[in-house]
Coordinates of C-alpha atoms and ligand atoms in Angstrom, one line a residue:
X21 CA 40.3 54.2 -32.1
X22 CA 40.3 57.2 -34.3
X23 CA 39.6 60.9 -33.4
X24 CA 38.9 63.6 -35.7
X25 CA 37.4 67.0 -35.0
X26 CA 34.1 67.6 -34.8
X27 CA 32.6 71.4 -35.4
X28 CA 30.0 72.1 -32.7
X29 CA 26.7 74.2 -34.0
X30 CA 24.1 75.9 -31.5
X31 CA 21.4 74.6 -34.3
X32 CA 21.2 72.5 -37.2
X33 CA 18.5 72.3 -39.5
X34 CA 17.8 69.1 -42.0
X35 CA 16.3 69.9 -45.1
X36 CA 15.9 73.7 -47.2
X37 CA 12.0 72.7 -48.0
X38 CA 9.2 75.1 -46.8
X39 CA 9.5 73.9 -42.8
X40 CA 13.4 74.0 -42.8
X41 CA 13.7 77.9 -44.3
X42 CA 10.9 78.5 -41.6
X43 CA 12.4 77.4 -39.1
X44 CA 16.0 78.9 -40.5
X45 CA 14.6 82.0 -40.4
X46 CA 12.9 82.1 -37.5
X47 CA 16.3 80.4 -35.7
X48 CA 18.0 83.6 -37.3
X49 CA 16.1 86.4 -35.6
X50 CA 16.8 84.4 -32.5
X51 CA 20.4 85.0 -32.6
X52 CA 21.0 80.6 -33.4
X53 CA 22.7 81.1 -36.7
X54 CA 21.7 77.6 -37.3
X55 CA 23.3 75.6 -40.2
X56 CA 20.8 74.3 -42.9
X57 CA 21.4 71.5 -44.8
X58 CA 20.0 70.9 -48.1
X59 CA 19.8 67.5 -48.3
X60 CA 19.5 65.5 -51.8
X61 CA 16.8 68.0 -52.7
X62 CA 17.9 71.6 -52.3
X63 CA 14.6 74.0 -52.2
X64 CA 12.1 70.4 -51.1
X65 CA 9.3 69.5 -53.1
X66 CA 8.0 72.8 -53.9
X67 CA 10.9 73.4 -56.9
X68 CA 9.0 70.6 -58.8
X69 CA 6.3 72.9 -59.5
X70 CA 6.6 76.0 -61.6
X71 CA 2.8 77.6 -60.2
X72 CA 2.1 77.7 -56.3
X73 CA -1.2 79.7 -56.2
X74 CA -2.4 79.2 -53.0
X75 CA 0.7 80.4 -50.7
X76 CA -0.5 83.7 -49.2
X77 CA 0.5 86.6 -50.0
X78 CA 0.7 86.3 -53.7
X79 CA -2.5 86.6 -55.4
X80 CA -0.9 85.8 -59.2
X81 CA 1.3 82.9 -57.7
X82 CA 4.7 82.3 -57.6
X83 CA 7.1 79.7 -59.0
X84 CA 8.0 77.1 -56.7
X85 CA 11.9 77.9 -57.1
X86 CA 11.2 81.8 -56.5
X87 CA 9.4 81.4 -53.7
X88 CA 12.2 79.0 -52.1
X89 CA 15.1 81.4 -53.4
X90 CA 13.4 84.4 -51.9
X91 CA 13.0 82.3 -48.3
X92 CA 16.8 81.4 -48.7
X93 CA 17.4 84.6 -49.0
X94 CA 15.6 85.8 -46.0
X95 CA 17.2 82.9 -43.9
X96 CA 20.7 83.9 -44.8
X97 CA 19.7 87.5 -44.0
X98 CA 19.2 86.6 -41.1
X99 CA 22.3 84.8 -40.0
X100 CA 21.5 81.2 -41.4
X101 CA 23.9 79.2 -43.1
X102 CA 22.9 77.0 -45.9
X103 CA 25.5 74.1 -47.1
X104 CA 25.4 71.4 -49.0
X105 CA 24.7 68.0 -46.7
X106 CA 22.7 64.9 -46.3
X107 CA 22.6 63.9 -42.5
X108 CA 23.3 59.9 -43.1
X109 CA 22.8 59.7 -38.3
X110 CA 22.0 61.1 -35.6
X111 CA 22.6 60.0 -32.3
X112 CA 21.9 62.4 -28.9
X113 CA 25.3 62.0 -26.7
X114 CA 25.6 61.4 -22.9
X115 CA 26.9 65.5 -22.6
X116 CA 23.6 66.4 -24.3
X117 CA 24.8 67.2 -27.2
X118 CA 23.7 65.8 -30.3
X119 CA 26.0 64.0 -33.1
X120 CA 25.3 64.6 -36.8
X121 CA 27.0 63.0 -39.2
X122 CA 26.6 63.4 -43.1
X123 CA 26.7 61.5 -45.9
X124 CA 30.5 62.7 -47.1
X125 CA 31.4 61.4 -43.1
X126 CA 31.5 65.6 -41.8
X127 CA 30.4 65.5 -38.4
X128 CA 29.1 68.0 -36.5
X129 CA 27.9 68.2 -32.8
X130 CA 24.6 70.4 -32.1
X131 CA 22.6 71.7 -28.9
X132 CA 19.7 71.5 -30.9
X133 CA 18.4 69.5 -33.7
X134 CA 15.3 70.3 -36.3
X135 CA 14.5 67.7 -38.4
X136 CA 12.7 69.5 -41.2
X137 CA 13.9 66.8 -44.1
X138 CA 10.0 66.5 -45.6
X139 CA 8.6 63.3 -47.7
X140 CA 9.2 62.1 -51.2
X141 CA 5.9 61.1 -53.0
X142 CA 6.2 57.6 -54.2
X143 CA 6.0 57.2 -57.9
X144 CA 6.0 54.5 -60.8
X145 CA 8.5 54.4 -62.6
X146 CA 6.7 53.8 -65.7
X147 CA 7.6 56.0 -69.0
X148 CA 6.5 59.4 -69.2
X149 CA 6.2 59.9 -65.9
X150 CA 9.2 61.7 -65.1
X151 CA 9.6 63.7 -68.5
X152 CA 6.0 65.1 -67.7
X153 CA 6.4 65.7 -63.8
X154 CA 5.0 69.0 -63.6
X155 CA 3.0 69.4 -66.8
X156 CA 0.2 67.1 -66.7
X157 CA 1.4 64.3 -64.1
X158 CA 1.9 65.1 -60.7
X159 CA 1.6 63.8 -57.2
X160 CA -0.6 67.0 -55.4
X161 CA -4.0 67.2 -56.3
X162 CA -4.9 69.6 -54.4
X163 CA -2.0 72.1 -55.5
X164 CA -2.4 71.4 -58.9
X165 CA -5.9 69.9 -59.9
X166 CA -7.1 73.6 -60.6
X167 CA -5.2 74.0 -63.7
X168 CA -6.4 70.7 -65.2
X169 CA -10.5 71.9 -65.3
X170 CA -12.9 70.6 -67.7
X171 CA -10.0 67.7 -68.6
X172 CA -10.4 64.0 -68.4
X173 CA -8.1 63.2 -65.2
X174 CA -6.5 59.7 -64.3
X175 CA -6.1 58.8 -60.7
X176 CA -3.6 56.4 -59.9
X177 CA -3.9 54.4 -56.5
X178 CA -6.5 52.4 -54.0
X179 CA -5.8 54.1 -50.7
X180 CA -7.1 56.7 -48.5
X181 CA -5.0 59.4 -50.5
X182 CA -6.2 58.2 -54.0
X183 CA -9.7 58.1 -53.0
X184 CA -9.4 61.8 -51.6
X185 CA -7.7 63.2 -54.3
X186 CA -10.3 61.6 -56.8
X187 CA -12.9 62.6 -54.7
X188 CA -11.5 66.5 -54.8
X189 CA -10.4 66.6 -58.1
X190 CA -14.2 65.8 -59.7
X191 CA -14.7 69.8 -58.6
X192 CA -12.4 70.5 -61.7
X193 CA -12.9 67.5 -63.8
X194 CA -15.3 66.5 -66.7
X195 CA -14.8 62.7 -65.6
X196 CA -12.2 61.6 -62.6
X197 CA -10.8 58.0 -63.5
X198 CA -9.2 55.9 -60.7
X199 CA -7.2 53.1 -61.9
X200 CA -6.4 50.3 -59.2
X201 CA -3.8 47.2 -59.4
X202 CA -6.6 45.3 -57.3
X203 CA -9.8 44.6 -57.1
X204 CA -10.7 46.2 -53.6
X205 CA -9.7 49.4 -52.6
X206 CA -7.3 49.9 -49.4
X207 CA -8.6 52.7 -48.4
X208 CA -11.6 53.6 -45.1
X209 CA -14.7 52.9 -45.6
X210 CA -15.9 56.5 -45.8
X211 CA -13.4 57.5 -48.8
X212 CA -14.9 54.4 -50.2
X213 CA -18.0 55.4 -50.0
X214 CA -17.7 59.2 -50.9
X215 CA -15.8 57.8 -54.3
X216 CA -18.9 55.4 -54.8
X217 CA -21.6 58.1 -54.4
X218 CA -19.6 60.5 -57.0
X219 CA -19.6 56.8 -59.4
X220 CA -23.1 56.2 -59.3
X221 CA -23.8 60.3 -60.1
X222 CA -21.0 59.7 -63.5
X223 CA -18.7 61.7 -62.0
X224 CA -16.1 59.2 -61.2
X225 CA -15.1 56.1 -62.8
X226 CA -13.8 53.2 -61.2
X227 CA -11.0 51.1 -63.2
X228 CA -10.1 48.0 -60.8
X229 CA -7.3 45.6 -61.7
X230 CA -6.0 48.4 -63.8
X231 CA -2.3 49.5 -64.0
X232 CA -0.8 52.5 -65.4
X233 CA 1.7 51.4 -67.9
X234 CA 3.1 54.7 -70.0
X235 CA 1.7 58.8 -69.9
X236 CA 2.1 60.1 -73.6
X237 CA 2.5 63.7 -74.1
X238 CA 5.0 66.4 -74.3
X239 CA 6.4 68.8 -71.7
X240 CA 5.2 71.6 -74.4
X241 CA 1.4 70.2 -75.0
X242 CA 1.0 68.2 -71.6
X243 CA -0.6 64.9 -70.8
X244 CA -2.1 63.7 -74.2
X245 CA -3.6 60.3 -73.2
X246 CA -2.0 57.0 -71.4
X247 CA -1.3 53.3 -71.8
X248 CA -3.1 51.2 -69.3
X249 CA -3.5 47.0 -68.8
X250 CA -6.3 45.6 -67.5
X251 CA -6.7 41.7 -65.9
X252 CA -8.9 40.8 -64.2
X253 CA -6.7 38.9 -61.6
X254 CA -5.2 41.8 -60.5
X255 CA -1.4 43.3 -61.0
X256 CA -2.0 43.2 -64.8
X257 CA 1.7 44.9 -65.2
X258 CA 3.1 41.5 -63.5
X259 CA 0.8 39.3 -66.0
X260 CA 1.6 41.1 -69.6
X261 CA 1.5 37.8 -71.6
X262 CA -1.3 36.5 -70.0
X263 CA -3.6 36.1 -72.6
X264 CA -6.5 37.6 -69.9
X265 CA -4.3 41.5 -70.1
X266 CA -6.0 43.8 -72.1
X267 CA -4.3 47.0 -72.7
X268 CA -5.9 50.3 -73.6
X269 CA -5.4 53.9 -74.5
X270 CA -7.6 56.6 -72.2
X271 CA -7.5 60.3 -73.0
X272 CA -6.7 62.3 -69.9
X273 CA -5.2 66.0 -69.6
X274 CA -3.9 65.5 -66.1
X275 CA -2.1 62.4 -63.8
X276 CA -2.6 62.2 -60.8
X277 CA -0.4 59.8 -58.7
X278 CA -1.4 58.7 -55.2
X279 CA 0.3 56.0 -54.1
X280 CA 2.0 57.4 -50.7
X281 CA 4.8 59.1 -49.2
X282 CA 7.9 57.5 -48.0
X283 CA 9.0 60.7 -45.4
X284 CA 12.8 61.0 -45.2
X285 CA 13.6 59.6 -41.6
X286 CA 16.4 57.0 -41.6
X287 CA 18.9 58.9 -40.8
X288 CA 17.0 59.3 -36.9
X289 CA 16.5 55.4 -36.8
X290 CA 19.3 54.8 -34.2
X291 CA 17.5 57.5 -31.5
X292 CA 15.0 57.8 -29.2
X293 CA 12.8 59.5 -31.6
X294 CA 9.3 58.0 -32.1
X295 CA 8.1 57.3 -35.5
X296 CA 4.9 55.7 -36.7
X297 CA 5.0 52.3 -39.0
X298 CA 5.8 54.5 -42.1
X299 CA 8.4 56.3 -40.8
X300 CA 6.6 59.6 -39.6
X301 CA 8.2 61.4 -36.8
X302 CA 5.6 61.8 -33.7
X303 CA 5.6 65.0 -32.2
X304 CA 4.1 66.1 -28.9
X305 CA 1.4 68.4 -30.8
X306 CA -1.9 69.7 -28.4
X307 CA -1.7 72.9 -27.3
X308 CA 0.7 75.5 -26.0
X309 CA 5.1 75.0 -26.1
X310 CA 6.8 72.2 -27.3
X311 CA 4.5 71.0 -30.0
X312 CA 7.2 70.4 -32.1
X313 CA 9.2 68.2 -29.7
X314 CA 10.1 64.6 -30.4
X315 CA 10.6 61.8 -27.8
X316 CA 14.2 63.2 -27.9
X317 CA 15.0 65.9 -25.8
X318 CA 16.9 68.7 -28.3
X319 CA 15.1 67.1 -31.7
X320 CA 12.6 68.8 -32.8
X321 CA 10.4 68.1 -36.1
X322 CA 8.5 70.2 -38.3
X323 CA 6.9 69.6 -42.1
X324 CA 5.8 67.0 -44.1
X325 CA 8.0 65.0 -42.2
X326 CA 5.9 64.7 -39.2
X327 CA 2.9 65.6 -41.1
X328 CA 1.1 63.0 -43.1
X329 CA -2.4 64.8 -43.6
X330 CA -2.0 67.8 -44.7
X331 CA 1.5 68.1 -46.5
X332 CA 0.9 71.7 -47.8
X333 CA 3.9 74.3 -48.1
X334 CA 1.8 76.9 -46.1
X335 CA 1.2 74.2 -42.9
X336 CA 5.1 73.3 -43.0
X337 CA 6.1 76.7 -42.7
X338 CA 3.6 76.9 -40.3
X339 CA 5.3 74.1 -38.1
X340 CA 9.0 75.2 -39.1
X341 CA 8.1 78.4 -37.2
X342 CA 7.1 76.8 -34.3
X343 CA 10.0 74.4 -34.1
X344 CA 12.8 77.2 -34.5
X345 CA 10.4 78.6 -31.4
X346 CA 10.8 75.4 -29.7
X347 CA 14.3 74.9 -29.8
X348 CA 14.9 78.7 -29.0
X349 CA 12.9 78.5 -25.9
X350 CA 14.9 74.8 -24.9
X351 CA 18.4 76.3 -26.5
X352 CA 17.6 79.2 -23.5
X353 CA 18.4 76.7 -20.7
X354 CA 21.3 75.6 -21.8
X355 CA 24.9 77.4 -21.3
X356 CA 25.9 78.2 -24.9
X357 CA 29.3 77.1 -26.7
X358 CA 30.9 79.2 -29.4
X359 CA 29.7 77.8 -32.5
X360 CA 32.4 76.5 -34.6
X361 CA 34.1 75.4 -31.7
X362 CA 36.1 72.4 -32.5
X363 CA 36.2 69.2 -30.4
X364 CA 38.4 65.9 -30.4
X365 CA 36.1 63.9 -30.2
X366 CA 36.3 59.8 -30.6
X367 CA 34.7 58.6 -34.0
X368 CA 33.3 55.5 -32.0
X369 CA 31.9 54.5 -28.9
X370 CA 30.6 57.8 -28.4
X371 CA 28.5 56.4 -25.7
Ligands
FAD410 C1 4.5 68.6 -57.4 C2 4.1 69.2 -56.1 C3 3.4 70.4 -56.1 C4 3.1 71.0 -54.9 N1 2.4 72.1 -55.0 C5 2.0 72.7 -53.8 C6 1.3 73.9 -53.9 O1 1.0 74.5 -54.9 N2 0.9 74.5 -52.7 C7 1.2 73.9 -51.5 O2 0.9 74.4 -50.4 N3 1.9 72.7 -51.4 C8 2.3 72.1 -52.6 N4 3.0 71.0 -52.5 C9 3.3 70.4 -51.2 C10 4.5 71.1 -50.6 O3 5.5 71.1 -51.6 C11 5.0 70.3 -49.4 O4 3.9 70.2 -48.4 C12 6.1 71.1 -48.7 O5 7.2 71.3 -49.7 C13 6.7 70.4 -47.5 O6 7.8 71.1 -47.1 P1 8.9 70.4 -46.1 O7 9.9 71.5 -45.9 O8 8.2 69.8 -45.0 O9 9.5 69.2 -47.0 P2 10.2 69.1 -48.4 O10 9.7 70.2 -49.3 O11 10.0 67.7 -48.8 O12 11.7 69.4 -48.2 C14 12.5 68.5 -47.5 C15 13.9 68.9 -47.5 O13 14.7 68.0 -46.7 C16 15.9 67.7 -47.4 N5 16.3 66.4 -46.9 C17 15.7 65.2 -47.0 N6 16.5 64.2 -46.5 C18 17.5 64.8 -45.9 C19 18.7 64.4 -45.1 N7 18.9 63.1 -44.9 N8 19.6 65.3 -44.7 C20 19.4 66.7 -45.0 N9 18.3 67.1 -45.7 C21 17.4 66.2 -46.1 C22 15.5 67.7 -48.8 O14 16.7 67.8 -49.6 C23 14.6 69.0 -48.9 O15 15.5 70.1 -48.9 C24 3.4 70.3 -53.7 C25 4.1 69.1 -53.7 C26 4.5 68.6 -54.9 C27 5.3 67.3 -54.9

């Protein structure tokens, strides 16, 4: 059996997006100086778009980046420390204490644990996509729909979150398309509906067993128009040379894709810690303390990756507060060791 050190930490925080600065800084004024790790995606989801306008407090908007640098800077003001780090597993000890280990095998022991480490929107894969991520496609309608008014948008998807975002985005839109792999829609029965009413009044049209297959434009100009096939079996992208695949060109200004979230929660797959069928992490929510608790005593969650409805920078800051509250008011029971205290500590059989 080998040992190796590990560094003990009164906090650790996964993930530098919107809920894990929150919490961060919150964790700071409480005297936790808790260590922040950035994960694959330093800054979270907001750095991938260059206007937030609806974070409060800045009526002209602010850059996604800025607005994550100037929270950084707040956290570190306040006694956080940010480090490079993906947490690869978790795993809450007999002592209490929890183990974190990171992708480069570092390993760390905590008192208290915030899982802050968000949701990646799903995407295509097809061309254009990526080279236009920000300036004309994106996966937030309701962050960015607002610059895309009077424009032709495409909607990409046949679930709940498709038929919402079409359904929201016809308030900028001359004509909201929705282009679906399948003939019937996933989604409830009410989106359905809503997304049918706005079809019969011309405001929405429905493209079934439709597949996005390239976005044309430039990052300089924006979305220009798209490729898209058509069959009408269905999955027209995995029928090409079937002689039934039609492909067309559409003018849009603005993509729109909305085909999920995949939240970032592997790494808590070996604990205690309940998650939904997609991976969301359940929290206690209701009312009062301990909202942001998980089934794990000393794991707390906060942002998108608990939160599956809402998913808006200004709600996972929200919830980042309240978990660096909620792991203060647990970390209070608890007789404190120095942090950076090293232990020997056996690399397996922990338990
Ligand atoms: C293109 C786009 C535009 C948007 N615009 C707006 C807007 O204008 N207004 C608005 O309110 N919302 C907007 N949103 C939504 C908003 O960005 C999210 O709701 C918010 O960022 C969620 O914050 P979070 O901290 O929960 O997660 P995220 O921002 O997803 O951050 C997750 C963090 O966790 C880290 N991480 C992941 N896995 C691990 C791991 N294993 N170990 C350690 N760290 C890990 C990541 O590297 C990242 O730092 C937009 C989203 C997108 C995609």
């Amino acid at each position: 059996m080998t040992t190796e050190p590990v560094e003990h930490r009164r906090m650790i925080i996964a993930g530098t997006g919107i809920a894990g600065l929150t919490a961060a800084i919150y964790a700071g004024r409480s005297n936790n100086a808790p260590l922040v790790l950035e994960g694959d995606e330093p800054g979270g989801q907001l750095t991938l778009t260059s206007d937030v306008a609806n974070y409060p407090g800045f009526p002209d908007g602010i850059g996604g980046p800025e607005l994550v640098n100037r929270m950084k800077e707040q956290a570190e003001q306040f006694g956080a420390e940010l480090d490079h780090g993906v947490v690869s597993h978790v795993e809450k000890r007999n002592d209490g204490r929890i183990l974190v280990e990171l992708s480069d095998d570092t390993r760390y022991t905590t008192d208290a644990f915030i899982a802050a480490s968000g949701a990646s929107a799903r995407t295509l894969g097809v061309p254009g996509e990526d080279e236009l991520m920000g300036y004309g496609v994106s996966t937030c309608a309701t962050c960015d729909g607002a610059f895309f008014r009077g424009e032709d948008m495409l909607v990409v998807g046949g679930g709940d979150a498709a038929m919402e975002e079409a359904n929201f985005l016809t308030k900028f839109a001359d004509t909201v398309y929705i282009a679906h792999r399948r003939e019937n829609f996933r989604a409830e029965d009410y989106w359905i509906d809503r997304v049918q009413e706005k079809a019969d009044d011309g405001e929405i049209e429905i493209m079934r067993n439709t597949e996005l297959l390239e976005v044309h434009g430039s990052p300089e100009d924006g979305v220009d128009h798209v490729t898209l096939a058509r069959n009408d079996e269905g999955y027209p992208k995995d029928n090409l040379d079937d002689p039934g695949t039609e492909t067309v060109d559409l003018d849009v200004g603005a993509v729109f894709v909305a085909i999920g979230h995949t939240p970032n929660t592997d790494y808590l797959e070996g604990t205690d810690v309940e998650m939904d069928e997609t991976g969301y992490l359940k929290t206690a929510g209701g009312d009062g303390g301990g909202q942001t608790e998980t089934a794990v005593e000393g794991i707390f969650g906060a942002g998108d990756v608990v939160d599956h409805h809402y998913q808006q920078a200004v709600t996972a800051g929200g919830m980042g507060s309240k978990a660096a509250i909620d792991a203060d008011e647990y970390l209070e029971d608890l007789p404190e060791v120095e942090a950076g205290t090293a232990e020997t500590q056996a690399a397996e059989g922990d338990d």
